[in-house]
PDB file of C-alpha atoms in Angstrom:
ATOM      1  CA  MET A   4       0.000   0.000   0.000  1.00 37.00           C
ATOM      2  CA  ALA A   5       1.250   3.439  -0.843  1.00 42.00           C
ATOM      3  CA  LYS A   6       1.837   5.870   1.970  1.00 58.00           C
ATOM      4  CA  SER A   7      -1.108   8.025   0.856  1.00 78.00           C
ATOM      5  CA  ASN A   8      -3.390   4.994   1.256  1.00 91.00           C
ATOM      6  CA  TRP A   9      -2.147   4.565   4.834  1.00 93.00           C
ATOM      7  CA  ASP A  10      -2.759   8.259   5.432  1.00 94.00           C
ATOM      8  CA  ARG A  11      -6.325   7.912   4.211  1.00 93.00           C
ATOM      9  CA  LYS A  12      -6.882   4.771   6.283  1.00 95.00           C
ATOM     10  CA  PHE A  13      -5.684   6.440   9.493  1.00 95.00           C
ATOM     11  CA  MET A  14      -7.651   9.614   8.713  1.00 95.00           C
ATOM     12  CA  GLU A  15     -10.802   7.501   8.274  1.00 94.00           C
ATOM     13  CA  MET A  16     -10.057   5.991  11.685  1.00 95.00           C
ATOM     14  CA  ALA A  17      -9.644   9.488  13.176  1.00 95.00           C
ATOM     15  CA  VAL A  18     -13.036  10.490  11.738  1.00 93.00           C
ATOM     16  CA  LEU A  19     -14.575   7.356  13.289  1.00 93.00           C
ATOM     17  CA  VAL A  20     -12.954   8.135  16.660  1.00 93.00           C
ATOM     18  CA  ALA A  21     -14.297  11.705  16.432  1.00 90.00           C
ATOM     19  CA  SER A  22     -17.817  10.300  16.192  1.00 88.00           C
ATOM     20  CA  TRP A  23     -17.448   8.903  19.732  1.00 85.00           C
ATOM     21  CA  SER A  24     -17.809  12.429  21.153  1.00 78.00           C
ATOM     22  CA  LYS A  25     -21.267  13.014  22.611  1.00 71.00           C
ATOM     23  CA  ASP A  26     -21.327  16.696  21.695  1.00 68.00           C
ATOM     24  CA  PRO A  27     -21.749  17.335  17.936  1.00 64.00           C
ATOM     25  CA  SER A  28     -19.924  20.670  18.127  1.00 65.00           C
ATOM     26  CA  THR A  29     -16.742  19.068  19.472  1.00 73.00           C
ATOM     27  CA  LYS A  30     -16.306  16.088  17.168  1.00 84.00           C
ATOM     28  CA  VAL A  31     -12.526  15.978  16.768  1.00 89.00           C
ATOM     29  CA  GLY A  32     -10.538  12.758  16.578  1.00 93.00           C
ATOM     30  CA  CYS A  33      -6.849  11.906  16.700  1.00 96.00           C
ATOM     31  CA  VAL A  34      -5.105   8.650  15.775  1.00 97.00           C
ATOM     32  CA  ILE A  35      -1.353   8.263  16.245  1.00 97.00           C
ATOM     33  CA  ALA A  36       0.586   5.680  14.244  1.00 97.00           C
ATOM     34  CA  ASP A  37       4.255   4.745  14.073  1.00 96.00           C
ATOM     35  CA  SER A  38       6.438   4.530  10.971  1.00 92.00           C
ATOM     36  CA  ASP A  39       5.550   0.823  10.579  1.00 93.00           C
ATOM     37  CA  HIS A  40       1.856   1.745  10.293  1.00 93.00           C
ATOM     38  CA  ALA A  41       0.968   0.354  13.707  1.00 95.00           C
ATOM     39  CA  GLN A  42      -1.705   2.332  15.535  1.00 96.00           C
ATOM     40  CA  LEU A  43      -0.315   3.486  18.883  1.00 96.00           C
ATOM     41  CA  SER A  44      -3.294   5.362  20.317  1.00 95.00           C
ATOM     42  CA  GLU A  45      -6.430   7.327  19.657  1.00 95.00           C
ATOM     43  CA  GLY A  46      -8.408  10.045  21.361  1.00 92.00           C
ATOM     44  CA  PHE A  47     -11.400  12.288  20.872  1.00 90.00           C
ATOM     45  CA  ASN A  48     -12.603  15.554  22.392  1.00 87.00           C
ATOM     46  CA  GLY A  49     -14.213  14.475  25.613  1.00 80.00           C
ATOM     47  CA  PHE A  50     -14.570  15.007  29.292  1.00 71.00           C
ATOM     48  CA  PRO A  51     -11.972  13.941  31.850  1.00 66.00           C
ATOM     49  CA  ARG A  52     -12.540  10.804  33.880  1.00 62.00           C
ATOM     50  CA  GLY A  53     -15.153  11.296  36.546  1.00 60.00           C
ATOM     51  CA  ILE A  54     -17.497  13.364  34.378  1.00 62.00           C
ATOM     52  CA  ALA A  55     -19.654  10.678  32.856  1.00 58.00           C
ATOM     53  CA  ASP A  56     -22.793  12.666  32.104  1.00 55.00           C
ATOM     54  CA  ASP A  57     -22.043  15.739  30.029  1.00 57.00           C
ATOM     55  CA  GLY A  58     -25.802  16.416  29.821  1.00 60.00           C
ATOM     56  CA  ARG A  59     -25.725  17.853  33.327  1.00 59.00           C
ATOM     57  CA  LEU A  60     -23.414  20.629  32.200  1.00 60.00           C
ATOM     58  CA  GLN A  61     -25.822  23.330  31.039  1.00 61.00           C
ATOM     59  CA  GLN A  62     -23.422  26.241  30.686  1.00 60.00           C
ATOM     60  CA  ARG A  63     -21.566  26.120  27.375  1.00 56.00           C
ATOM     61  CA  GLU A  64     -18.613  28.112  28.754  1.00 58.00           C
ATOM     62  CA  LEU A  65     -18.108  25.672  31.620  1.00 62.00           C
ATOM     63  CA  LYS A  66     -18.531  22.725  29.314  1.00 61.00           C
ATOM     64  CA  TYR A  67     -15.819  23.818  26.889  1.00 63.00           C
ATOM     65  CA  ARG A  68     -13.342  24.619  29.666  1.00 65.00           C
ATOM     66  CA  LEU A  69     -13.664  21.018  30.865  1.00 69.00           C
ATOM     67  CA  ILE A  70     -13.248  19.270  27.514  1.00 76.00           C
ATOM     68  CA  VAL A  71      -9.925  17.505  26.994  1.00 83.00           C
ATOM     69  CA  HIS A  72      -8.774  17.757  23.381  1.00 90.00           C
ATOM     70  CA  ALA A  73      -8.391  14.723  21.149  1.00 92.00           C
ATOM     71  CA  GLU A  74      -4.619  15.114  20.832  1.00 95.00           C
ATOM     72  CA  ALA A  75      -4.144  15.280  24.606  1.00 93.00           C
ATOM     73  CA  ASN A  76      -6.334  12.194  25.058  1.00 92.00           C
ATOM     74  CA  ALA A  77      -4.356  10.289  22.395  1.00 95.00           C
ATOM     75  CA  ILE A  78      -1.020  11.246  23.982  1.00 96.00           C
ATOM     76  CA  ALA A  79      -2.278  10.182  27.419  1.00 93.00           C
ATOM     77  CA  ALA A  80      -3.552   6.862  26.013  1.00 93.00           C
ATOM     78  CA  ALA A  81      -0.149   6.162  24.461  1.00 95.00           C
ATOM     79  CA  ALA A  82       1.574   6.919  27.779  1.00 94.00           C
ATOM     80  CA  ARG A  83      -0.812   4.616  29.675  1.00 92.00           C
ATOM     81  CA  ASN A  84       0.027   1.819  27.233  1.00 93.00           C
ATOM     82  CA  GLY A  85       3.778   2.459  27.370  1.00 95.00           C
ATOM     83  CA  HIS A  86       4.119   3.675  23.756  1.00 95.00           C
ATOM     84  CA  SER A  87       6.724   6.214  22.798  1.00 95.00           C
ATOM     85  CA  LEU A  88       5.469   8.673  20.189  1.00 96.00           C
ATOM     86  CA  LYS A  89       8.914   9.693  18.971  1.00 96.00           C
ATOM     87  CA  GLY A  90       8.889   9.728  15.170  1.00 96.00           C
ATOM     88  CA  SER A  91       5.181   8.942  14.923  1.00 97.00           C
ATOM     89  CA  THR A  92       2.433  10.563  12.841  1.00 97.00           C
ATOM     90  CA  ALA A  93      -0.664  12.168  14.353  1.00 98.00           C
ATOM     91  CA  TYR A  94      -3.807  12.103  12.218  1.00 97.00           C
ATOM     92  CA  VAL A  95      -6.312  14.724  13.367  1.00 96.00           C
ATOM     93  CA  THR A  96      -9.672  15.768  11.967  1.00 93.00           C
ATOM     94  CA  PHE A  97      -9.042  19.466  12.588  1.00 90.00           C
ATOM     95  CA  THR A  98      -5.929  21.663  12.666  1.00 92.00           C
ATOM     96  CA  PRO A  99      -4.552  21.349  16.224  1.00 93.00           C
ATOM     97  CA  CYS A 100      -4.779  24.354  18.524  1.00 91.00           C
ATOM     98  CA  ALA A 101      -1.528  25.840  19.837  1.00 94.00           C
ATOM     99  CA  GLN A 102      -1.863  23.975  23.146  1.00 93.00           C
ATOM    100  CA  CYS A 103      -2.253  20.636  21.348  1.00 94.00           C
ATOM    101  CA  ALA A 104       0.568  21.518  18.952  1.00 96.00           C
ATOM    102  CA  ALA A 105       2.868  22.017  21.957  1.00 97.00           C
ATOM    103  CA  LEU A 106       1.792  18.640  23.383  1.00 96.00           C
ATOM    104  CA  LEU A 107       2.449  16.875  20.060  1.00 97.00           C
ATOM    105  CA  ILE A 108       5.887  18.509  19.813  1.00 97.00           C
ATOM    106  CA  GLN A 109       6.750  17.494  23.401  1.00 97.00           C
ATOM    107  CA  ALA A 110       5.582  13.934  22.710  1.00 97.00           C
ATOM    108  CA  GLY A 111       8.050  13.634  19.815  1.00 97.00           C
ATOM    109  CA  VAL A 112       5.592  13.380  16.927  1.00 97.00           C
ATOM    110  CA  SER A 113       7.425  14.031  13.658  1.00 97.00           C
ATOM    111  CA  ARG A 114       4.450  14.492  11.328  1.00 97.00           C
ATOM    112  CA  VAL A 115       0.887  15.816  11.628  1.00 97.00           C
ATOM    113  CA  VAL A 116      -1.802  15.160   9.032  1.00 96.00           C
ATOM    114  CA  SER A 117      -5.223  16.801   9.139  1.00 94.00           C
ATOM    115  CA  VAL A 118      -8.300  17.096   6.978  1.00 89.00           C
ATOM    116  CA  LYS A 119      -8.174  20.030   4.592  1.00 88.00           C
ATOM    117  CA  GLY A 120     -10.848  22.461   5.590  1.00 82.00           C
ATOM    118  CA  ILE A 121     -11.818  25.998   6.360  1.00 79.00           C
ATOM    119  CA  VAL A 122     -10.682  27.314   9.726  1.00 82.00           C
ATOM    120  CA  PRO A 123     -13.281  29.583  11.384  1.00 81.00           C
ATOM    121  CA  ASP A 124     -12.064  33.162  11.846  1.00 85.00           C
ATOM    122  CA  ARG A 125     -12.176  32.892  15.649  1.00 84.00           C
ATOM    123  CA  TRP A 126      -9.608  30.038  15.540  1.00 86.00           C
ATOM    124  CA  LYS A 127      -7.464  31.249  12.645  1.00 90.00           C
ATOM    125  CA  ALA A 128      -4.826  33.044  14.750  1.00 93.00           C
ATOM    126  CA  ASP A 129      -4.481  30.044  17.059  1.00 93.00           C
ATOM    127  CA  CYS A 130      -4.188  27.608  14.129  1.00 92.00           C
ATOM    128  CA  ASP A 131      -1.630  29.873  12.440  1.00 94.00           C
ATOM    129  CA  LEU A 132       0.376  29.828  15.669  1.00 96.00           C
ATOM    130  CA  SER A 133       0.283  26.021  15.829  1.00 95.00           C
ATOM    131  CA  LEU A 134       1.458  25.744  12.206  1.00 95.00           C
ATOM    132  CA  ALA A 135       4.338  28.117  13.001  1.00 97.00           C
ATOM    133  CA  MET A 136       5.204  25.975  16.028  1.00 97.00           C
ATOM    134  CA  PHE A 137       5.276  22.826  13.871  1.00 97.00           C
ATOM    135  CA  HIS A 138       7.499  24.576  11.326  1.00 97.00           C
ATOM    136  CA  GLU A 139       9.866  25.813  14.038  1.00 97.00           C
ATOM    137  CA  ALA A 140      10.089  22.317  15.548  1.00 97.00           C
ATOM    138  CA  GLY A 141      10.737  20.712  12.152  1.00 97.00           C
ATOM    139  CA  ILE A 142       7.479  18.770  12.156  1.00 97.00           C
ATOM    140  CA  ALA A 143       5.916  18.101   8.776  1.00 96.00           C
ATOM    141  CA  TYR A 144       2.305  19.269   8.528  1.00 96.00           C
ATOM    142  CA  GLU A 145       0.079  18.052   5.709  1.00 94.00           C
ATOM    143  CA  GLU A 146      -3.588  18.310   4.817  1.00 93.00           C
ATOM    144  CA  LEU A 147      -5.611  15.619   3.054  1.00 90.00           C
ATOM    145  CA  ASP A 148      -8.469  16.465   0.715  1.00 82.00           C
TER     146      ASP A 148
END
């Protein structure tokens, strides 16, 4: 299989993982794979352990402060399973925010692939910052159609 086919396969998995989120406005998924195409971890935007019923959170502002991003969940899952992410590829369904970009850089990810899409104006500056961080760290960033 060509590398682009692997990219599409892992991106399809990231989209599936994103669907696990209960809140339709936060459906973001992340799958991390190593250079041998082995899946190391996955994560989706969700609530931390101990908050099982997000329906009880009525205030949108409170709700979004509590959500743990897909990338952070995927990195934590890899750590729990003893996987090093050095040299791995992160497949995400949305351009990572600057906070998630910093986490991916610290984890040792060498490549980030996301779905090509339009970034809302309110997130554009943050996404531009994350892309600059990836460039500065020497991490390849690609978008799939």
